[in-house]
mmCIF file of C-alpha atoms in Angstrom:
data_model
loop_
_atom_site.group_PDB
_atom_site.id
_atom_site.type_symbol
_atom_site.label_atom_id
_atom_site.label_comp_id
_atom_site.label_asym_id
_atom_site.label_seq_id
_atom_site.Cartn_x
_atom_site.Cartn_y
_atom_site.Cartn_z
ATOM 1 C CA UNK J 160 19.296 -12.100 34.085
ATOM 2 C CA UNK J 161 18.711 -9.591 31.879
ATOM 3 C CA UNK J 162 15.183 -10.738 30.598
ATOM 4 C CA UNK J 163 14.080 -11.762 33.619
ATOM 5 C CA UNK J 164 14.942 -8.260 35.061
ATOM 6 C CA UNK J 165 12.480 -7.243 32.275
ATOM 7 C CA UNK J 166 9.998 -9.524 32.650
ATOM 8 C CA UNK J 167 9.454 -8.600 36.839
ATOM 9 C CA UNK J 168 9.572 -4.462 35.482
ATOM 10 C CA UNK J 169 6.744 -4.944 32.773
ATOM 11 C CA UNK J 170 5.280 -6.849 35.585
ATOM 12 C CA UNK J 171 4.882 -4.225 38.277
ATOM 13 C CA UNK J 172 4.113 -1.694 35.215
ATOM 14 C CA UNK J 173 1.247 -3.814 33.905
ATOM 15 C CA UNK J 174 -1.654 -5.724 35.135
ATOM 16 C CA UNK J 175 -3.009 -8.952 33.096
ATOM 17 C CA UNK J 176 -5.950 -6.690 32.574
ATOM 18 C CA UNK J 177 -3.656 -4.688 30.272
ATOM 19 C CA UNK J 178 -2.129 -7.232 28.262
ATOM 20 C CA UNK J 179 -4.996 -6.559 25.587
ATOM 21 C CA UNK J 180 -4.000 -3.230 24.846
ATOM 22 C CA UNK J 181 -0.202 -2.453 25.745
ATOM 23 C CA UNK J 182 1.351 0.346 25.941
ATOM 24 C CA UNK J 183 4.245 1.240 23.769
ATOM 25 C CA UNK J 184 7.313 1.366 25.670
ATOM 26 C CA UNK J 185 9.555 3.164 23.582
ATOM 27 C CA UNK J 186 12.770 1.092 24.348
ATOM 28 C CA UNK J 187 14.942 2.731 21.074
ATOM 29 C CA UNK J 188 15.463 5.902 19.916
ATOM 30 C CA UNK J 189 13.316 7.232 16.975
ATOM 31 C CA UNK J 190 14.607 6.204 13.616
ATOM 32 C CA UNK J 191 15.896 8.317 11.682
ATOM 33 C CA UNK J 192 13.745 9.265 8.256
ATOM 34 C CA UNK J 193 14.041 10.899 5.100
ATOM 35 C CA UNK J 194 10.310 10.885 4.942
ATOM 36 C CA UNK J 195 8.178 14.079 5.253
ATOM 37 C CA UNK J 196 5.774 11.573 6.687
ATOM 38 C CA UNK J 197 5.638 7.672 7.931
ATOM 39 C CA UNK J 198 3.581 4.825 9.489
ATOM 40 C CA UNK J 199 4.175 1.136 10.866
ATOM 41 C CA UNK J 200 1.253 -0.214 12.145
ATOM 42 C CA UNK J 201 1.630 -3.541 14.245
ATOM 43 C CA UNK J 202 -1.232 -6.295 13.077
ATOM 44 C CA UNK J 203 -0.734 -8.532 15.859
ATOM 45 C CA UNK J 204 -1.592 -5.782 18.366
ATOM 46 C CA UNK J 205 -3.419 -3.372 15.861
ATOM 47 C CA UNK J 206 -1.751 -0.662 17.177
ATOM 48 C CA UNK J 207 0.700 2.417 15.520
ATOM 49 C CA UNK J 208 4.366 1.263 16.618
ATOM 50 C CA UNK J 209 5.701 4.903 15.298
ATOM 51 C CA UNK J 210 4.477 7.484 13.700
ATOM 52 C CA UNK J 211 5.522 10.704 11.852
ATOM 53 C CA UNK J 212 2.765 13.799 10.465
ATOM 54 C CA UNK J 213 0.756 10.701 9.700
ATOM 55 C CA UNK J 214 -2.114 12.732 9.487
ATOM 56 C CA UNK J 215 -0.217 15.984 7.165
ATOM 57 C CA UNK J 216 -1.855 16.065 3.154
ATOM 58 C CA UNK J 217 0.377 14.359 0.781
ATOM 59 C CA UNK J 218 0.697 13.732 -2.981
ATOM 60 C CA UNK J 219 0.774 9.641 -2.784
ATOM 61 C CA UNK J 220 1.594 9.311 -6.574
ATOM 62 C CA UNK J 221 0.780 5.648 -7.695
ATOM 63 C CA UNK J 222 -0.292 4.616 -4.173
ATOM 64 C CA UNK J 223 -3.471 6.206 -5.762
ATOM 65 C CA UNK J 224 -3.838 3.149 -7.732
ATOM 66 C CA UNK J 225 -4.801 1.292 -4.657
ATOM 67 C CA UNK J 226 -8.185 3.041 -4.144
ATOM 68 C CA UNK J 227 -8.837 1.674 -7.747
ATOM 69 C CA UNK J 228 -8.165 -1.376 -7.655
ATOM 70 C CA UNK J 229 -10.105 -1.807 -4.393
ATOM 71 C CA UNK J 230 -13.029 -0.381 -6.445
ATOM 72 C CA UNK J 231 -12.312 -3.112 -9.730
ATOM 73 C CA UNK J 232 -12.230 -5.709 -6.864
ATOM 74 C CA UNK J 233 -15.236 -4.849 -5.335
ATOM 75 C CA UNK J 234 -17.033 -4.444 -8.117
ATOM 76 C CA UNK J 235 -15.801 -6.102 -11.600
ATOM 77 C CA UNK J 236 -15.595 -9.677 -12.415
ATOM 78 C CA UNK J 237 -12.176 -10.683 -13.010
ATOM 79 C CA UNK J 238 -13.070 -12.368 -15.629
ATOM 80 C CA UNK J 239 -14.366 -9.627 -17.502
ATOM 81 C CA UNK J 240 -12.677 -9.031 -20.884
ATOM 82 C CA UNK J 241 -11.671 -5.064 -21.197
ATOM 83 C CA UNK J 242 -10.489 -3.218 -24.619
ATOM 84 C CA UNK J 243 -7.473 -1.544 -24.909
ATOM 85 C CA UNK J 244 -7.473 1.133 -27.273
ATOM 86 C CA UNK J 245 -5.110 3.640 -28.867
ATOM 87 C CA UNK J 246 -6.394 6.314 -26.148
ATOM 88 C CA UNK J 247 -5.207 4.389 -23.309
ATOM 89 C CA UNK J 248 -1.603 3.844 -24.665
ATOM 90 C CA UNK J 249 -1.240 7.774 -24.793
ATOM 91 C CA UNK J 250 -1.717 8.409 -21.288
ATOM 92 C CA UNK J 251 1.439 9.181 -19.789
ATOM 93 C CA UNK J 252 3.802 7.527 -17.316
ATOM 94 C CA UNK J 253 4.371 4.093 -16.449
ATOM 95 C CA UNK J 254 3.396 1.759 -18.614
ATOM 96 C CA UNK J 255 3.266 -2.328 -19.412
ATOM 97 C CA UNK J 256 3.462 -2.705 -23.658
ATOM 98 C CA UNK J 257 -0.205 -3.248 -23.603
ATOM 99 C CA UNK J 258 -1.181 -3.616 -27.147
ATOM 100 C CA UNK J 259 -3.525 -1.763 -28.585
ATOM 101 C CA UNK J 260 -7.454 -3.116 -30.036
ATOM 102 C CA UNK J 261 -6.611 -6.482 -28.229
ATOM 103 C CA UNK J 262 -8.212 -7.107 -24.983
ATOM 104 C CA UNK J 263 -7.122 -8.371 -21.575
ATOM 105 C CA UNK J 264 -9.165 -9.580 -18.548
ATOM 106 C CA UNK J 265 -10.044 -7.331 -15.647
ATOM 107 C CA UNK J 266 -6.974 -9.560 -13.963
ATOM 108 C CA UNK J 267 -4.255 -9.027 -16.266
ATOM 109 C CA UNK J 268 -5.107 -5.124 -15.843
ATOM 110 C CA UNK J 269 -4.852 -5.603 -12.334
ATOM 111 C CA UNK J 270 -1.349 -7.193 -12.676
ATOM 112 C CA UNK J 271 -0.297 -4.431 -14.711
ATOM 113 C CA UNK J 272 -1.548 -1.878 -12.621
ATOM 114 C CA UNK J 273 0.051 -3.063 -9.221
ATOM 115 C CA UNK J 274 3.378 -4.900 -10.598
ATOM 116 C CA UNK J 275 4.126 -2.854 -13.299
ATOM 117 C CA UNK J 276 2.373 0.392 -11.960
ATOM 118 C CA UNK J 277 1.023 1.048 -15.568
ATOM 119 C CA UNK J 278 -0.945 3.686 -15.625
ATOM 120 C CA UNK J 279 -2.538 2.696 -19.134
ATOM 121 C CA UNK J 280 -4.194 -0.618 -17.159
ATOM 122 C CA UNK J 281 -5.668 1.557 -14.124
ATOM 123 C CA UNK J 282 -6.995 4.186 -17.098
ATOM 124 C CA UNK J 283 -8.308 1.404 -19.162
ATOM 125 C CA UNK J 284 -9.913 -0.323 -15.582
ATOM 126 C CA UNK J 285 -11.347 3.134 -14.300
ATOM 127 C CA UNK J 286 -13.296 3.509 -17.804
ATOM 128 C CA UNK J 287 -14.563 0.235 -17.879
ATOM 129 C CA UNK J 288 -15.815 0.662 -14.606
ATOM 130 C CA UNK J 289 -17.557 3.643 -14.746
ATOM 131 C CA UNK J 290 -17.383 4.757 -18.656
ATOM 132 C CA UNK J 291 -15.282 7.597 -17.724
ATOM 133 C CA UNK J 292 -12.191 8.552 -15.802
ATOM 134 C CA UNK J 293 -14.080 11.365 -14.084
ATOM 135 C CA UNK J 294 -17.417 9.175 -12.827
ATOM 136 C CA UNK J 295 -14.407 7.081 -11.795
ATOM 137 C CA UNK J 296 -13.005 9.864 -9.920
ATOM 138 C CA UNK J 297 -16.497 10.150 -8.306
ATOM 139 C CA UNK J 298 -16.916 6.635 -7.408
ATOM 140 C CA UNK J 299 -13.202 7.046 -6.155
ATOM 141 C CA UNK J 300 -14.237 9.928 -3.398
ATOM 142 C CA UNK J 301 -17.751 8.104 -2.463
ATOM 143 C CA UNK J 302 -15.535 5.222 -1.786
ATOM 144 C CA UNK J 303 -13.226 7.633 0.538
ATOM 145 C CA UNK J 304 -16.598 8.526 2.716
ATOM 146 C CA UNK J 305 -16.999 4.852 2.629
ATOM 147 C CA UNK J 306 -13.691 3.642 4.115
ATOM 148 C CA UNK J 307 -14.063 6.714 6.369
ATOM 149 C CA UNK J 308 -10.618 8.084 4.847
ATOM 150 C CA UNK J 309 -11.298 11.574 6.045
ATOM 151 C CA UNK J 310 -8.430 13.498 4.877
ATOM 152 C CA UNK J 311 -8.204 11.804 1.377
ATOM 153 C CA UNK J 312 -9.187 13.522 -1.412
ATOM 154 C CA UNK J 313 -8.868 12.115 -5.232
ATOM 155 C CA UNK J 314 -8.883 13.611 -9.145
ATOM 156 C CA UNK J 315 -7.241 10.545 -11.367
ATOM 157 C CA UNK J 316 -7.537 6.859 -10.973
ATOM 158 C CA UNK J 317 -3.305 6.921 -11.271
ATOM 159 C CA UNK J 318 -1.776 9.053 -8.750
ATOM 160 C CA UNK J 319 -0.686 11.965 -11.431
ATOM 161 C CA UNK J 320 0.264 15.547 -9.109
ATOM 162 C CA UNK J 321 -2.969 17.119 -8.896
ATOM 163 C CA UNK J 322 -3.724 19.432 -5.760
ATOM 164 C CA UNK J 323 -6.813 17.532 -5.122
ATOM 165 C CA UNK J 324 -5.230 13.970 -5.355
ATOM 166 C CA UNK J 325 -3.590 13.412 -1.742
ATOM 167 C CA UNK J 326 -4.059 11.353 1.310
ATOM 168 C CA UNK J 327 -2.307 10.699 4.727
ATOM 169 C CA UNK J 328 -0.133 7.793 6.144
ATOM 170 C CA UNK J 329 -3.187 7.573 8.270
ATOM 171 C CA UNK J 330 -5.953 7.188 5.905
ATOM 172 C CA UNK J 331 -3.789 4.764 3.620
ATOM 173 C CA UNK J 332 -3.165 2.420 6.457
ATOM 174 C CA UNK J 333 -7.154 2.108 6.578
ATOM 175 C CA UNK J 334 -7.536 2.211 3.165
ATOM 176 C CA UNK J 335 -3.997 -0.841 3.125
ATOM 177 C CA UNK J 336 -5.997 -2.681 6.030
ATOM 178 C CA UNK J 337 -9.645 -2.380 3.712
ATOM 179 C CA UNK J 338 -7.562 -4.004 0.767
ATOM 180 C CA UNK J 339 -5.876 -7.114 2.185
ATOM 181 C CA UNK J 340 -9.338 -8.783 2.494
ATOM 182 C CA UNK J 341 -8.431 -9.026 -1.867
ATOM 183 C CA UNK J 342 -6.246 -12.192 -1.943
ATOM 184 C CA UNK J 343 -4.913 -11.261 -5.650
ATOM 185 C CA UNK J 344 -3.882 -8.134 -5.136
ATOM 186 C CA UNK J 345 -1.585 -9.510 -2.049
ATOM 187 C CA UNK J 346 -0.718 -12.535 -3.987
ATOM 188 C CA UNK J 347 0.325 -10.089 -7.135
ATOM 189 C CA UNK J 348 1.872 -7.469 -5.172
ATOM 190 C CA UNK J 349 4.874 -10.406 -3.882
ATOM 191 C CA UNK J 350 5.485 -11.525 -6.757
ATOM 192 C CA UNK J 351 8.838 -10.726 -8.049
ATOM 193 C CA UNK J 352 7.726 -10.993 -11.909
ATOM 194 C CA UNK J 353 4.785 -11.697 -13.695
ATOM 195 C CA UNK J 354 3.404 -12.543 -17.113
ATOM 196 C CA UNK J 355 -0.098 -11.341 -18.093
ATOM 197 C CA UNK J 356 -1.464 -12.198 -21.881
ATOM 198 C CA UNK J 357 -4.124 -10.600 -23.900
ATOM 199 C CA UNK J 358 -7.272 -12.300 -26.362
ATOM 200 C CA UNK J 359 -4.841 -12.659 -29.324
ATOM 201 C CA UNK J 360 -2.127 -14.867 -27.231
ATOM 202 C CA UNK J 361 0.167 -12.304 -27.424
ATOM 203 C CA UNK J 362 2.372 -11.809 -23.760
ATOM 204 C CA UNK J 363 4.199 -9.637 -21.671
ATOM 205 C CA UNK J 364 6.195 -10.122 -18.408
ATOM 206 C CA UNK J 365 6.052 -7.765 -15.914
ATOM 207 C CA UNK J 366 8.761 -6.847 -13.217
ATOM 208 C CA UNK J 367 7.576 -5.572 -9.541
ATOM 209 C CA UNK J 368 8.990 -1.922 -9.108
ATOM 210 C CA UNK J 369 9.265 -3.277 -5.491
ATOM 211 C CA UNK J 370 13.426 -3.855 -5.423
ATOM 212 C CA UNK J 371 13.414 -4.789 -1.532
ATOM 213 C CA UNK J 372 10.414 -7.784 -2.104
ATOM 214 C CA UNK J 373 11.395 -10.778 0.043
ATOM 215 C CA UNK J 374 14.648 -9.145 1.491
ATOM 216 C CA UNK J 375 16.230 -10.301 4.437
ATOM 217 C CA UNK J 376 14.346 -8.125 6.630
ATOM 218 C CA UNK J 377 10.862 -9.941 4.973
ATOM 219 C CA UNK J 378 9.628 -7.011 3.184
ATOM 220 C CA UNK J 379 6.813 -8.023 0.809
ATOM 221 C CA UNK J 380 3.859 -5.786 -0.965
ATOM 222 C CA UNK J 381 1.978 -3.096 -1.414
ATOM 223 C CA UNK J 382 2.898 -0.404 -3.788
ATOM 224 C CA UNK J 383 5.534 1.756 -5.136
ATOM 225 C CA UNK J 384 4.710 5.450 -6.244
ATOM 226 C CA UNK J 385 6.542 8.537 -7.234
ATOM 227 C CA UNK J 386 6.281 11.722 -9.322
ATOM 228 C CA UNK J 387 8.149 14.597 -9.238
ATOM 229 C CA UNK J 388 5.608 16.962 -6.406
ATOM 230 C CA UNK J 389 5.155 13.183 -4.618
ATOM 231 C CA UNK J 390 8.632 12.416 -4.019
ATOM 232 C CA UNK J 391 9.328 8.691 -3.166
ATOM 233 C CA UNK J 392 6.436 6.950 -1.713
ATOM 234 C CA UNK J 393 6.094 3.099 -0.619
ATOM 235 C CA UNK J 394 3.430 0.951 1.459
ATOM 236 C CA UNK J 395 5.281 -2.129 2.398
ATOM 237 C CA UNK J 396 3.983 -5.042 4.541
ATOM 238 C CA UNK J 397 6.740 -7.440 6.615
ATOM 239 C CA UNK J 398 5.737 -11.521 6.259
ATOM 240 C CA UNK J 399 6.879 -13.916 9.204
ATOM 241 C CA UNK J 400 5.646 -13.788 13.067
ATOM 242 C CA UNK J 401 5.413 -10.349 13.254
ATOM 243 C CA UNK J 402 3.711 -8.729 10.460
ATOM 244 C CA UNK J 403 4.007 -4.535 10.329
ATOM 245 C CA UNK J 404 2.541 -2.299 7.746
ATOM 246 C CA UNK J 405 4.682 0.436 7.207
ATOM 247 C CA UNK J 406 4.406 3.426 5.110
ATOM 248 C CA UNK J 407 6.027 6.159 3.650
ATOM 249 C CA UNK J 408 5.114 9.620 1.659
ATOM 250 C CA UNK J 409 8.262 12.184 0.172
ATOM 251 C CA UNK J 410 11.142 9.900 1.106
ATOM 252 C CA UNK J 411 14.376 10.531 -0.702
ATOM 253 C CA UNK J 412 14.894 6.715 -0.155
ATOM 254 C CA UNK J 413 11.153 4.849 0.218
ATOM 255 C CA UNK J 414 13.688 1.595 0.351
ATOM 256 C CA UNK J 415 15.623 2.439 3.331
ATOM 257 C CA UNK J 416 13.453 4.511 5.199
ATOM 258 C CA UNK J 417 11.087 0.935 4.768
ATOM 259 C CA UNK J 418 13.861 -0.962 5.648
ATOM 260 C CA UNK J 419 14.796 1.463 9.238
ATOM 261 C CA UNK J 420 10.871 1.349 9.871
ATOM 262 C CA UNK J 421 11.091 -2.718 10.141
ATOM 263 C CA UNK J 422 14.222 -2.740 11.900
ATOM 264 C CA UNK J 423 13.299 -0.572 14.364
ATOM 265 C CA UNK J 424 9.657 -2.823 15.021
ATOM 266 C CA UNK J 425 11.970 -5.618 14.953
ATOM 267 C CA UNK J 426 13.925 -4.142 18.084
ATOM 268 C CA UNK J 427 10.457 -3.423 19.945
ATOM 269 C CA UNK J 428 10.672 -6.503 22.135
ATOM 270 C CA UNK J 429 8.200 -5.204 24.311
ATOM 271 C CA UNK J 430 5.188 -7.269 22.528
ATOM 272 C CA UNK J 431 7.169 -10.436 22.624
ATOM 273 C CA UNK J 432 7.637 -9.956 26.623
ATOM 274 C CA UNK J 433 4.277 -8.334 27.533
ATOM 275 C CA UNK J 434 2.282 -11.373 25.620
ATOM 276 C CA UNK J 435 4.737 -14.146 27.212
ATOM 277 C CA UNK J 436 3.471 -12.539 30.672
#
C-alpha cells in the first residue's frame, strides 16, 4: 500500500515529460560527514544526489595523481619502456620498491602509481612525458583548461601540499567522469593486489591502499590520497545497478564517510519509482 501510495504522489508531482530529468526528492535526512567537502554523483541519471562545498579549494593529496595518469594515457604508449633512476627513488612519500637503473613499462608505472600510490612511478611517468616535472606541471594545467576544471590548479604530478596544487569535489568528478573512458586504470584501480615486473625479471606485488574495495556496500576504485594539510581524501565509485561516484576531500574517515555517502544513495528510492512510472 505503501508503494503504491508513492507511486500515485510522484505521479501527480511529475509529468512523463519529466521523467528525463527528475528532481531530487530528498526523502532522508542529510548524512552526516566528517568531510570539509563531498560529492556522489548518480551515473544513471547524471545528476549530483548530495553535495557538500563541492565547489570550496582543497589540497586533494594523491588524487593529484589522477590528472597524470589521464595525461600518460592520453598520450604514452603503454608499452613504452621508462628508466628508473636513483633520482626517482629519493622523492619522498609513498613508494613501490622500484629498483633502481632497471626499467619498467609505461603500465607497470601506472600500476604503481594508482595501486600502490607511489609517488616515485608518477615522478618517473611525468619526466618521461615531458622531460621534466615542471613542463609536466604545465601540461598538467593546459590539461585543466582542457577538461574545463575551472577551479583546479596544479604544481607536482603527486599531490605533495603545495598552495597551488588543489581542486574541488566538483572539478574532480569531471576530471573522475574524463578518466573512466581509460579501461586500465578502472581495471587496476579494483584490483585488490597486483604484481608489476621490471626489464631484468625482477617483481614486486602491490597492495591497493583502497581497504573498503568490493565491500558489501560494492565500493570499487578510484584513488586514495592524504598528507598532512590534505587530510583524508578518497574518490570511490559503487559497481552493481546503481553506480554513484562519490567523493571526499579532509575527511577524518575517507572510509566511512564513502561508505554513509553510498548508503544514503542506496536509500534514494526515488529513481527506482520515478523510472518504473
Amino acid at each position: 500500500m505503501l508503494s503504491k501510495f508513492i507511486l500515485l504522489l510522484l505521479s501527480s508531482l511529475f509529468s512523463f515529460q519529466s521523467v528525463a530529468n527528475p528532481i531530487a526528492l530528498d526523502f532522508n535526512a542529510s548524512p552526516q560527514l566528517s568531510a570539509t567537502s563531498a560529492i556522489s554523483y548518480d551515473l544513471n541519471s547524471q545528476t549530483i544526489s548530495f553535495q557538500k562545498n563541492i565547489h570550496q579549494q582543497l589540497p586533494i593529496a594523491s588524487l593529484t595523481k589522477l590528472m597524470t595518469l589521464y595525461i600518460i594515457m592520453s598520450e604514452n604508449d603503454l608499452n613504452d619502456e621508462v628508466l628508473i633512476t636513483q633520482k626517482h627513488l629519493n622523492v619522498p612519500g609513498s613508494k613501490a620498491n622500484l629498483k633502481a637503473n632497471t626499467s619498467y613499462s609505461v603500465l607497470e608505472l601506472i600500476k604503481a602509481s594508482l595501486l600502490n600510490s607511489s609517488n616515485q612511478a608518477a615522478m618517473a611517468l611525468a619526466e618521461y612525458n615531458a622531460e621534466s616535472a615542471k613542463q609536466f606541471v604545465e601540461k598538467m594545467n593546459e590539461y585543466t583548461v582542457k577538461l574545463k576544471l575551472d577551479n583546479t590548479s596544479f604544481a607536482n604530478p603527486m599531490g605533495f601540499d603545495d598552495n597551488q596544487n588543489y581542486s574541488t569535489v566538483y572539478d574532480l568528478t569531471k576530471l573522475t567522469l574524463a578518466i573512466q573512458k581509460f579501461q586500465p586504470i578502472i581495471d587496476i584501480a579494483n584490483k585488490p593486489e597486483m604484481t608489476i615486473t621490471n626489464n631484468k625479471n625482477q617483481s614486486t606485488k602491490l597492495k591497493n591502499t583502497n581497504h573498503q574495495l568490493q565491500n558489501a556496500l560494492g565500493l570499487n576504485g578510484l584513488k586514495t590520497g592524504t598528507t598532512p594539510n590534505a587530510g583524508q581524501c578518497f574518490i570511490g565509485i559503487t559497481s552493481g545497478p546503481k553506480k554513484i561516484i562519490t567523493i571526499v576531500l579532509n575527511s577524518k574517515n575517507r572510509f566511512l564517510d564513502t561508505n554513509t555517502l553510498i548508503e544514503y544513495n542506496s536509500n534514494f528510492i526515488y529513481n527506482d519509482i520515478i523510472s518504473s512510472l
